[in-house]
mmCIF file of C-alpha atoms and ligand atoms in Angstrom:
data_model
loop_
_atom_site.group_PDB
_atom_site.id
_atom_site.type_symbol
_atom_site.label_atom_id
_atom_site.label_comp_id
_atom_site.label_asym_id
_atom_site.label_seq_id
_atom_site.Cartn_x
_atom_site.Cartn_y
_atom_site.Cartn_z
ATOM 1 C CA MET A 145 5.535 20.415 62.365
ATOM 2 C CA THR A 146 7.547 17.280 63.967
ATOM 3 C CA ALA A 147 7.418 14.238 62.885
ATOM 4 C CA SER A 148 6.213 13.122 66.287
ATOM 5 C CA ASN A 149 3.197 15.428 65.980
ATOM 6 C CA ARG A 150 2.108 13.613 62.675
ATOM 7 C CA ARG A 151 -1.137 12.019 63.387
ATOM 8 C CA SER A 152 -1.198 9.156 60.857
ATOM 9 C CA ASN A 153 -3.439 6.289 59.801
ATOM 10 C CA ARG A 154 -2.396 2.572 59.329
ATOM 11 C CA VAL A 155 -3.522 2.614 55.913
ATOM 12 C CA ASN A 156 -2.940 5.757 54.100
ATOM 13 C CA ASP A 157 -0.487 8.367 53.960
ATOM 14 C CA LEU A 158 -3.023 11.175 55.006
ATOM 15 C CA ASP A 159 -1.335 13.357 57.715
ATOM 16 C CA LEU A 160 -4.385 13.504 60.152
ATOM 17 C CA SER A 161 -2.900 16.046 62.275
ATOM 18 C CA ASN A 162 -3.265 18.529 59.749
ATOM 19 C CA TRP A 163 -6.826 16.773 58.041
ATOM 20 C CA GLN A 164 -8.144 20.586 56.934
ATOM 21 C CA GLN A 165 -5.673 19.997 53.847
ATOM 22 C CA TYR A 166 -7.841 17.035 52.360
ATOM 23 C CA ASP A 167 -11.160 19.090 51.454
ATOM 24 C CA ASP A 168 -11.023 17.551 47.739
ATOM 25 C CA LEU A 169 -11.040 14.074 49.716
ATOM 26 C CA LEU A 170 -14.254 12.473 49.880
ATOM 27 C CA THR A 171 -15.831 11.550 52.705
ATOM 28 C CA ASP A 172 -20.188 11.450 52.306
ATOM 29 C CA SER A 173 -21.432 8.320 50.788
ATOM 30 C CA LEU A 174 -22.962 9.990 48.300
ATOM 31 C CA TRP A 175 -20.839 10.855 45.331
ATOM 32 C CA LEU A 176 -21.884 13.942 42.825
ATOM 33 C CA LEU A 177 -18.528 13.155 40.048
ATOM 34 C CA ASP A 178 -19.409 15.895 37.145
ATOM 35 C CA ALA A 179 -16.925 16.262 34.284
ATOM 36 C CA ARG A 180 -14.351 12.975 34.089
ATOM 37 C CA ASP A 181 -10.716 13.287 34.757
ATOM 38 C CA SER A 182 -9.131 13.677 31.067
ATOM 39 C CA SER A 183 -5.923 15.038 31.933
ATOM 40 C CA GLY A 184 -2.483 12.731 30.931
ATOM 41 C CA ALA A 185 -3.948 9.107 28.857
ATOM 42 C CA HIS A 186 -7.501 8.360 30.515
ATOM 43 C CA GLN A 187 -9.527 8.479 28.131
ATOM 44 C CA ALA A 188 -13.579 7.724 27.943
ATOM 45 C CA GLY A 189 -12.461 5.627 24.978
ATOM 46 C CA TYR A 190 -13.206 2.388 26.172
ATOM 47 C CA HIS A 191 -16.944 1.277 26.619
ATOM 48 C CA GLY A 192 -16.863 0.442 30.002
ATOM 49 C CA ASN A 193 -14.221 1.929 32.066
ATOM 50 C CA PHE A 194 -15.096 3.791 35.530
ATOM 51 C CA ILE A 195 -14.157 7.561 36.050
ATOM 52 C CA PRO A 196 -10.859 7.951 37.314
ATOM 53 C CA GLN A 197 -12.013 9.723 40.052
ATOM 54 C CA ILE A 198 -13.534 6.355 41.787
ATOM 55 C CA PRO A 199 -9.594 4.534 41.874
ATOM 56 C CA ASN A 200 -7.997 8.217 43.039
ATOM 57 C CA GLN A 201 -10.469 8.224 45.555
ATOM 58 C CA LEU A 202 -10.137 5.068 46.752
ATOM 59 C CA LEU A 203 -6.220 4.693 47.034
ATOM 60 C CA ARG A 204 -5.392 8.456 48.560
ATOM 61 C CA ARG A 205 -7.735 6.579 51.242
ATOM 62 C CA PHE A 206 -6.844 3.498 51.541
ATOM 63 C CA THR A 207 -3.178 2.958 50.629
ATOM 64 C CA LYS A 208 0.349 4.221 51.400
ATOM 65 C CA ALA A 209 3.654 4.310 48.696
ATOM 66 C CA GLY A 210 4.898 1.772 48.049
ATOM 67 C CA ASP A 211 1.686 -0.743 48.167
ATOM 68 C CA VAL A 212 0.350 -2.895 45.529
ATOM 69 C CA VAL A 213 -3.200 -2.946 43.632
ATOM 70 C CA LEU A 214 -4.354 -5.835 42.870
ATOM 71 C CA ASP A 215 -7.308 -4.985 39.767
ATOM 72 C CA PRO A 216 -8.517 -8.492 38.891
ATOM 73 C CA PHE A 217 -10.846 -6.372 35.497
ATOM 74 C CA ALA A 218 -8.068 -4.140 34.986
ATOM 75 C CA GLY A 219 -10.175 -2.852 30.861
ATOM 76 C CA SER A 220 -8.548 0.463 29.986
ATOM 77 C CA GLY A 221 -5.960 1.018 32.708
ATOM 78 C CA THR A 222 -7.499 3.691 34.413
ATOM 79 C CA THR A 223 -6.401 2.212 38.228
ATOM 80 C CA ALA A 224 -2.894 1.558 37.287
ATOM 81 C CA ILE A 225 -2.567 4.586 35.440
ATOM 82 C CA GLU A 226 -3.658 6.575 39.098
ATOM 83 C CA ALA A 227 -1.933 3.529 41.063
ATOM 84 C CA ASN A 228 1.507 5.143 38.245
ATOM 85 C CA ARG A 229 0.531 8.554 39.442
ATOM 86 C CA LEU A 230 0.238 8.003 43.396
ATOM 87 C CA GLY A 231 3.220 5.795 43.082
ATOM 88 C CA ARG A 232 1.178 2.277 44.387
ATOM 89 C CA ARG A 233 2.426 -0.770 42.995
ATOM 90 C CA TYR A 234 0.022 -2.515 40.316
ATOM 91 C CA ILE A 235 -1.272 -6.280 39.295
ATOM 92 C CA GLY A 236 -3.811 -5.664 36.419
ATOM 93 C CA VAL A 237 -5.416 -9.121 34.982
ATOM 94 C CA GLU A 238 -7.412 -9.243 32.265
ATOM 95 C CA LEU A 239 -9.021 -11.587 30.172
ATOM 96 C CA SER A 240 -8.773 -10.131 26.887
ATOM 97 C CA PRO A 241 -5.538 -10.230 25.181
ATOM 98 C CA THR A 242 -6.033 -7.043 22.816
ATOM 99 C CA VAL A 243 -7.622 -5.262 25.688
ATOM 100 C CA ALA A 244 -4.827 -5.819 28.147
ATOM 101 C CA VAL A 245 -2.016 -4.681 25.044
ATOM 102 C CA GLN A 246 -4.459 -1.375 25.147
ATOM 103 C CA ALA A 247 -4.144 -0.740 28.514
ATOM 104 C CA GLU A 248 -0.560 -1.059 28.849
ATOM 105 C CA GLN A 249 0.352 1.473 26.159
ATOM 106 C CA HIS A 250 -2.007 4.032 27.838
ATOM 107 C CA ILE A 251 -0.128 3.265 30.923
ATOM 108 C CA ARG A 252 3.259 4.002 28.732
ATOM 109 C CA GLN A 253 1.622 7.363 27.199
ATOM 110 C CA ASP A 254 0.825 8.460 30.782
ATOM 111 C CA ARG A 255 3.746 8.337 32.499
ATOM 112 C CA MET A 256 5.877 9.635 28.959
ATOM 113 C CA VAL A 257 3.020 13.128 30.185
ATOM 114 C CA LEU A 258 4.013 12.769 33.721
ATOM 115 C CA PHE A 259 7.471 12.997 32.783
ATOM 116 C CA ASP A 260 7.186 15.598 29.651
ATOM 117 C CA ASN A 261 5.592 17.944 32.432
ATOM 118 C CA GLY A 262 8.488 17.210 34.864
ATOM 119 C CA ALA A 263 6.594 14.925 37.666
ATOM 120 C CA ALA A 264 8.909 13.224 39.886
ATOM 121 C CA PRO A 265 8.641 9.004 39.012
ATOM 122 C CA GLY A 266 5.701 7.445 41.608
ATOM 123 C CA PRO A 267 8.113 5.277 44.177
ATOM 124 C CA ASN A 268 6.748 1.808 41.945
ATOM 125 C CA LEU A 269 8.243 4.009 38.146
ATOM 126 C CA ASP A 270 9.997 0.922 36.494
ATOM 127 C CA ALA A 271 11.265 -0.603 40.188
ATOM 128 C CA SER A 272 10.572 -3.991 38.632
ATOM 129 C CA PRO A 273 10.465 -5.101 35.234
ATOM 130 C CA PHE A 274 6.817 -6.579 35.940
ATOM 131 C CA ASP A 275 5.419 -2.962 36.082
ATOM 132 C CA GLU A 276 6.487 -2.526 32.661
ATOM 133 C CA GLN A 277 3.623 -4.952 31.613
ATOM 134 C CA PRO A 278 2.181 -4.690 34.737
ATOM 135 C CA ILE A 279 -1.628 -6.843 33.129
ATOM 136 C CA ILE A 280 -1.115 -10.465 33.673
ATOM 137 C CA VAL A 281 -3.957 -12.004 30.423
ATOM 138 C CA GLY A 282 -6.130 -14.625 31.830
ATOM 139 C CA ASP A 283 -9.205 -15.043 33.740
ATOM 140 C CA SER A 284 -9.364 -14.136 37.560
ATOM 141 C CA SER A 285 -11.334 -16.746 38.464
ATOM 142 C CA SER A 286 -8.084 -19.046 37.527
ATOM 143 C CA ASP A 287 -5.518 -21.279 39.571
ATOM 144 C CA ALA A 288 -2.792 -20.025 36.288
ATOM 145 C CA VAL A 289 -3.824 -15.934 37.302
ATOM 146 C CA ALA A 290 -3.223 -16.532 40.942
ATOM 147 C CA ARG A 291 0.040 -18.454 40.102
ATOM 148 C CA GLU A 292 1.153 -15.629 38.398
ATOM 149 C CA VAL A 293 -0.051 -13.126 40.983
ATOM 150 C CA GLN A 294 2.291 -15.055 43.339
ATOM 151 C CA LYS A 295 5.269 -15.193 41.495
ATOM 152 C CA ARG A 296 4.516 -10.427 40.914
ATOM 153 C CA LEU A 297 4.426 -10.122 44.631
ATOM 154 C CA ASP A 298 7.707 -12.439 45.043
ATOM 155 C CA GLY A 299 9.565 -10.625 42.283
ATOM 156 C CA MET A 300 8.425 -7.486 44.076
ATOM 157 C CA GLY A 301 9.693 -8.504 47.275
ATOM 158 C CA LYS A 302 6.179 -8.514 49.027
ATOM 159 C CA SER A 303 3.538 -11.163 51.046
ATOM 160 C CA GLY A 304 0.421 -9.940 49.993
ATOM 161 C CA VAL A 305 -1.273 -6.817 48.210
ATOM 162 C CA GLN A 306 -2.726 -4.061 50.157
ATOM 163 C CA PHE A 307 -5.874 -3.000 48.534
ATOM 164 C CA LEU A 308 -8.053 -4.776 46.245
ATOM 165 C CA ILE A 309 -10.691 -3.083 43.434
ATOM 166 C CA MET A 310 -12.845 -5.023 41.776
ATOM 167 C CA HIS A 311 -14.936 -3.510 38.582
ATOM 168 C CA PRO A 312 -16.603 -6.512 36.619
ATOM 169 C CA PRO A 313 -19.146 -6.269 34.181
ATOM 170 C CA TYR A 314 -22.388 -5.741 35.583
ATOM 171 C CA HIS A 315 -23.842 -8.875 34.276
ATOM 172 C CA ASN A 316 -24.308 -8.539 30.354
ATOM 173 C CA ILE A 317 -25.072 -4.712 29.906
ATOM 174 C CA ILE A 318 -22.214 -4.704 28.206
ATOM 175 C CA ASN A 319 -20.385 -7.623 26.268
ATOM 176 C CA PHE A 320 -16.574 -7.354 26.621
ATOM 177 C CA SER A 321 -15.747 -10.564 24.087
ATOM 178 C CA SER A 322 -17.281 -13.826 22.921
ATOM 179 C CA ASP A 323 -14.907 -15.204 25.894
ATOM 180 C CA PRO A 324 -16.897 -18.009 27.452
ATOM 181 C CA ALA A 325 -15.276 -17.300 30.586
ATOM 182 C CA ASP A 326 -16.189 -13.614 30.613
ATOM 183 C CA LEU A 327 -18.288 -12.346 33.487
ATOM 184 C CA SER A 328 -20.367 -10.879 30.838
ATOM 185 C CA ASN A 329 -21.261 -13.593 29.063
ATOM 186 C CA CYS A 330 -23.238 -15.413 31.553
ATOM 187 C CA PRO A 331 -26.095 -16.995 31.248
ATOM 188 C CA ASP A 332 -28.481 -15.448 34.023
ATOM 189 C CA VAL A 333 -27.538 -13.518 36.885
ATOM 190 C CA GLU A 334 -26.951 -16.220 39.563
ATOM 191 C CA HIS A 335 -24.040 -17.842 37.369
ATOM 192 C CA PHE A 336 -23.168 -14.153 37.499
ATOM 193 C CA LEU A 337 -23.236 -14.031 41.151
ATOM 194 C CA GLU A 338 -21.059 -17.382 40.903
ATOM 195 C CA ARG A 339 -18.556 -16.555 38.951
ATOM 196 C CA PHE A 340 -17.598 -13.143 40.262
ATOM 197 C CA LEU A 341 -16.947 -14.659 43.910
ATOM 198 C CA GLU A 342 -15.040 -17.454 42.332
ATOM 199 C CA VAL A 343 -12.644 -14.504 41.528
ATOM 200 C CA TYR A 344 -13.422 -12.147 44.382
ATOM 201 C CA ARG A 345 -12.305 -15.933 46.975
ATOM 202 C CA SER A 346 -9.247 -16.625 44.735
ATOM 203 C CA LEU A 347 -7.752 -13.199 44.584
ATOM 204 C CA SER A 348 -9.189 -12.055 48.452
ATOM 205 C CA GLU A 349 -6.610 -14.751 49.121
ATOM 206 C CA PHE A 350 -3.930 -11.715 48.058
ATOM 207 C CA LEU A 351 -5.232 -9.598 50.340
ATOM 208 C CA GLU A 352 -3.481 -8.435 54.016
ATOM 209 C CA PRO A 353 -5.909 -8.837 56.668
ATOM 210 C CA GLY A 354 -7.071 -5.443 57.644
ATOM 211 C CA ARG A 355 -7.042 -3.460 54.408
ATOM 212 C CA HIS A 356 -9.596 -2.683 52.312
ATOM 213 C CA LEU A 357 -11.802 -4.217 48.985
ATOM 214 C CA ALA A 358 -14.218 -2.158 46.320
ATOM 215 C CA VAL A 359 -16.527 -3.088 44.378
ATOM 216 C CA VAL A 360 -17.273 -0.735 41.891
ATOM 217 C CA ILE A 361 -21.334 -2.164 40.620
ATOM 218 C CA GLY A 362 -24.467 -1.203 39.046
ATOM 219 C CA ASP A 363 -27.794 -2.544 39.083
ATOM 220 C CA ILE A 364 -29.889 -3.765 36.155
ATOM 221 C CA TYR A 365 -32.524 -3.977 34.553
ATOM 222 C CA GLN A 366 -33.942 -7.469 32.990
ATOM 223 C CA ASN A 367 -37.108 -8.797 31.923
ATOM 224 C CA SER A 368 -39.005 -5.424 33.122
ATOM 225 C CA GLU A 369 -37.544 -6.117 35.668
ATOM 226 C CA TRP A 370 -35.374 -4.013 38.710
ATOM 227 C CA VAL A 371 -31.852 -7.375 39.066
ATOM 228 C CA PRO A 372 -30.189 -5.434 42.211
ATOM 229 C CA LEU A 373 -26.757 -6.763 41.249
ATOM 230 C CA GLN A 374 -25.098 -4.520 43.914
ATOM 231 C CA SER A 375 -27.444 -6.116 46.563
ATOM 232 C CA LEU A 376 -27.250 -9.793 45.790
ATOM 233 C CA LEU A 377 -23.895 -8.969 46.077
ATOM 234 C CA THR A 378 -22.551 -7.751 48.947
ATOM 235 C CA ALA A 379 -24.528 -10.249 50.859
ATOM 236 C CA ARG A 380 -22.982 -13.238 48.957
ATOM 237 C CA MET A 381 -19.837 -11.740 49.933
ATOM 238 C CA LEU A 382 -20.942 -11.201 53.616
ATOM 239 C CA GLU A 383 -21.937 -14.423 54.117
ATOM 240 C CA SER A 384 -17.867 -15.534 53.199
ATOM 241 C CA LYS A 385 -17.476 -13.941 57.337
ATOM 242 C CA LYS A 386 -14.127 -12.652 55.751
ATOM 243 C CA LEU A 387 -15.065 -9.250 55.186
ATOM 244 C CA ARG A 388 -16.424 -6.343 57.142
ATOM 245 C CA LEU A 389 -18.685 -3.763 55.230
ATOM 246 C CA LYS A 390 -17.398 0.350 55.773
ATOM 247 C CA SER A 391 -19.343 1.889 53.063
ATOM 248 C CA ILE A 392 -21.842 1.589 50.035
ATOM 249 C CA ILE A 393 -21.013 4.650 48.239
ATOM 250 C CA VAL A 394 -23.861 5.825 45.654
ATOM 251 C CA LYS A 395 -21.858 7.714 42.655
ATOM 252 C CA ASN A 396 -24.237 9.605 40.112
ATOM 253 C CA MET A 397 -23.587 8.078 36.372
ATOM 254 C CA VAL A 398 -23.077 11.219 33.483
ATOM 255 C CA ASN A 399 -24.689 9.993 29.859
ATOM 256 C CA ASN A 400 -21.901 10.110 27.553
ATOM 257 C CA ARG A 401 -23.159 11.572 23.820
ATOM 258 C CA ALA A 402 -24.925 8.220 22.212
ATOM 259 C CA LYS A 403 -27.016 7.747 25.675
ATOM 260 C CA ARG A 404 -27.644 11.250 25.789
ATOM 261 C CA ASN A 405 -29.664 11.031 22.118
ATOM 262 C CA GLN A 406 -31.675 8.454 23.513
ATOM 263 C CA GLU A 407 -32.710 10.197 26.779
ATOM 264 C CA HIS A 408 -36.706 11.178 24.988
ATOM 265 C CA LEU A 409 -36.386 7.532 23.792
ATOM 266 C CA TRP A 410 -35.889 6.770 27.518
ATOM 267 C CA ARG A 411 -37.737 9.668 29.482
ATOM 268 C CA TYR A 412 -40.898 8.489 27.614
ATOM 269 C CA ARG A 413 -39.999 3.921 28.225
ATOM 270 C CA ALA A 414 -39.990 5.043 31.774
ATOM 271 C CA LEU A 415 -43.282 7.056 32.126
ATOM 272 C CA ALA A 416 -44.780 4.457 29.984
ATOM 273 C CA ASN A 417 -43.686 0.999 31.564
ATOM 274 C CA GLY A 418 -43.633 2.282 35.393
ATOM 275 C CA PHE A 419 -40.194 2.390 36.060
ATOM 276 C CA TYR A 420 -36.726 4.907 37.317
ATOM 277 C CA ILE A 421 -34.047 5.140 34.492
ATOM 278 C CA PHE A 422 -30.896 4.900 36.295
ATOM 279 C CA LYS A 423 -28.537 7.624 37.087
ATOM 280 C CA HIS A 424 -26.199 6.562 39.871
ATOM 281 C CA GLU A 425 -24.354 3.449 40.763
ATOM 282 C CA TYR A 426 -22.412 1.785 43.708
ATOM 283 C CA ILE A 427 -18.698 1.511 45.018
ATOM 284 C CA VAL A 428 -19.314 -1.282 48.025
ATOM 285 C CA LEU A 429 -16.446 -1.027 50.446
ATOM 286 C CA PHE A 430 -14.993 -4.189 52.859
ATOM 287 C CA GLN A 431 -12.220 -4.692 55.020
ATOM 288 C CA LYS A 432 -10.701 -8.318 55.556
ATOM 289 C CA LEU A 433 -11.137 -9.507 58.607
ATOM 290 C CA GLY A 434 -8.392 -11.047 60.240
ATOM 291 C CA ARG A 435 -4.675 -11.107 61.993
ATOM 292 C CA ARG A 436 -2.540 -8.746 60.967
ATOM 293 C CA ARG A 437 0.735 -10.137 59.950
ATOM 294 C CA SER A 438 3.058 -8.070 62.127
HETATM 295 C C1 SAM B 507 -16.415 -3.036 33.575
HETATM 296 S S1 SAM B 507 -14.768 -3.176 32.575
HETATM 297 C C2 SAM B 507 -13.514 -2.507 33.684
HETATM 298 C C3 SAM B 507 -12.921 -1.537 33.265
HETATM 299 C C4 SAM B 507 -11.835 -0.705 34.099
HETATM 300 N N1 SAM B 507 -12.679 -0.400 35.213
HETATM 301 C C5 SAM B 507 -11.461 0.643 33.231
HETATM 302 O O1 SAM B 507 -11.998 1.164 33.850
HETATM 303 O O2 SAM B 507 -10.913 0.599 32.048
HETATM 304 C C6 SAM B 507 -14.795 -4.834 33.215
HETATM 305 C C7 SAM B 507 -13.375 -5.754 32.486
HETATM 306 O O3 SAM B 507 -13.670 -7.236 32.864
HETATM 307 C C8 SAM B 507 -13.061 -7.983 31.874
HETATM 308 N N2 SAM B 507 -13.467 -9.283 32.208
HETATM 309 C C9 SAM B 507 -14.374 -10.071 31.970
HETATM 310 N N3 SAM B 507 -14.489 -11.706 32.219
HETATM 311 C C10 SAM B 507 -13.006 -11.475 32.578
HETATM 312 C C11 SAM B 507 -12.109 -12.348 33.519
HETATM 313 N N4 SAM B 507 -12.471 -13.975 33.748
HETATM 314 N N5 SAM B 507 -11.181 -12.140 33.810
HETATM 315 C C12 SAM B 507 -10.627 -10.991 34.002
HETATM 316 N N6 SAM B 507 -10.932 -10.517 33.477
HETATM 317 C C13 SAM B 507 -12.384 -9.917 32.648
HETATM 318 C C14 SAM B 507 -13.381 -7.553 30.752
HETATM 319 O O4 SAM B 507 -12.841 -7.840 29.594
HETATM 320 C C15 SAM B 507 -13.327 -5.482 30.925
HETATM 321 O O5 SAM B 507 -12.139 -5.216 30.802
#
């Protein structure tokens, strides 16, 4: 195939003239994923981390090699590892210094495993001193973090980021720390939504128009009521008039061992109290509106 026959898309590296080769790329809005990818340094150990297949699928569809991915709730570094493997640049933000250090260890470990297996480094590996410590420690809604993101982009010679992935706490279902800036410590749902929007408003400024933003979020159950966090957040984000809603993906949740042990109890509660047990979460995909800079 000659270069001129190759049909491509502005936001990824897929060869659309040969689209049948990508049979592992999901295109349906229902994602039924079985086992967690546990290759390299990926681990299920961090309570609340998502499975690596989520960032892998999204980065392959919505970024190109060398693009910058911004991850304001970096956690254990799942997205960073996938970004590295795919040759994308990465900037993460994590409130907890301990969690950020552990994430950077995972990222280094994963690179070592890749090199041991003879994999070629992606274009971003060792390209900038920031790639060695890609996680900014701080509150993602703060001006200090926004300034640091800008500094890192300047250091990479980039004017913006090409993908924003947001995986916040699902309000208070997991308590990540005692820090008042932690979104899992918001006293109620309204505060949680407002704090999330602060992060979105501050960091979406770095996203290039025409590029994509994904929010990974689940609904919660509080005071005998289903609270549709995903719908509430999606509606509030669209009020900004800066985004186009592209997809709402429903992804299955596979219970870990601790939850499996409690399954009978939950089934009894569901039958007794008239509700259904959560087995899914959402990936909400938006595109930023506005003119692209040429
Ligand atoms: C659901 S976890 C993200 C997990 C991540 N996707 C992974 O796979 O490891 C949410 C993370 O957001 C962090 N966090 C909470 N509030 C924050 C804030 N204001 N700024 C930055 N990080 C915050 C928590 O410490 C937690 O690690």
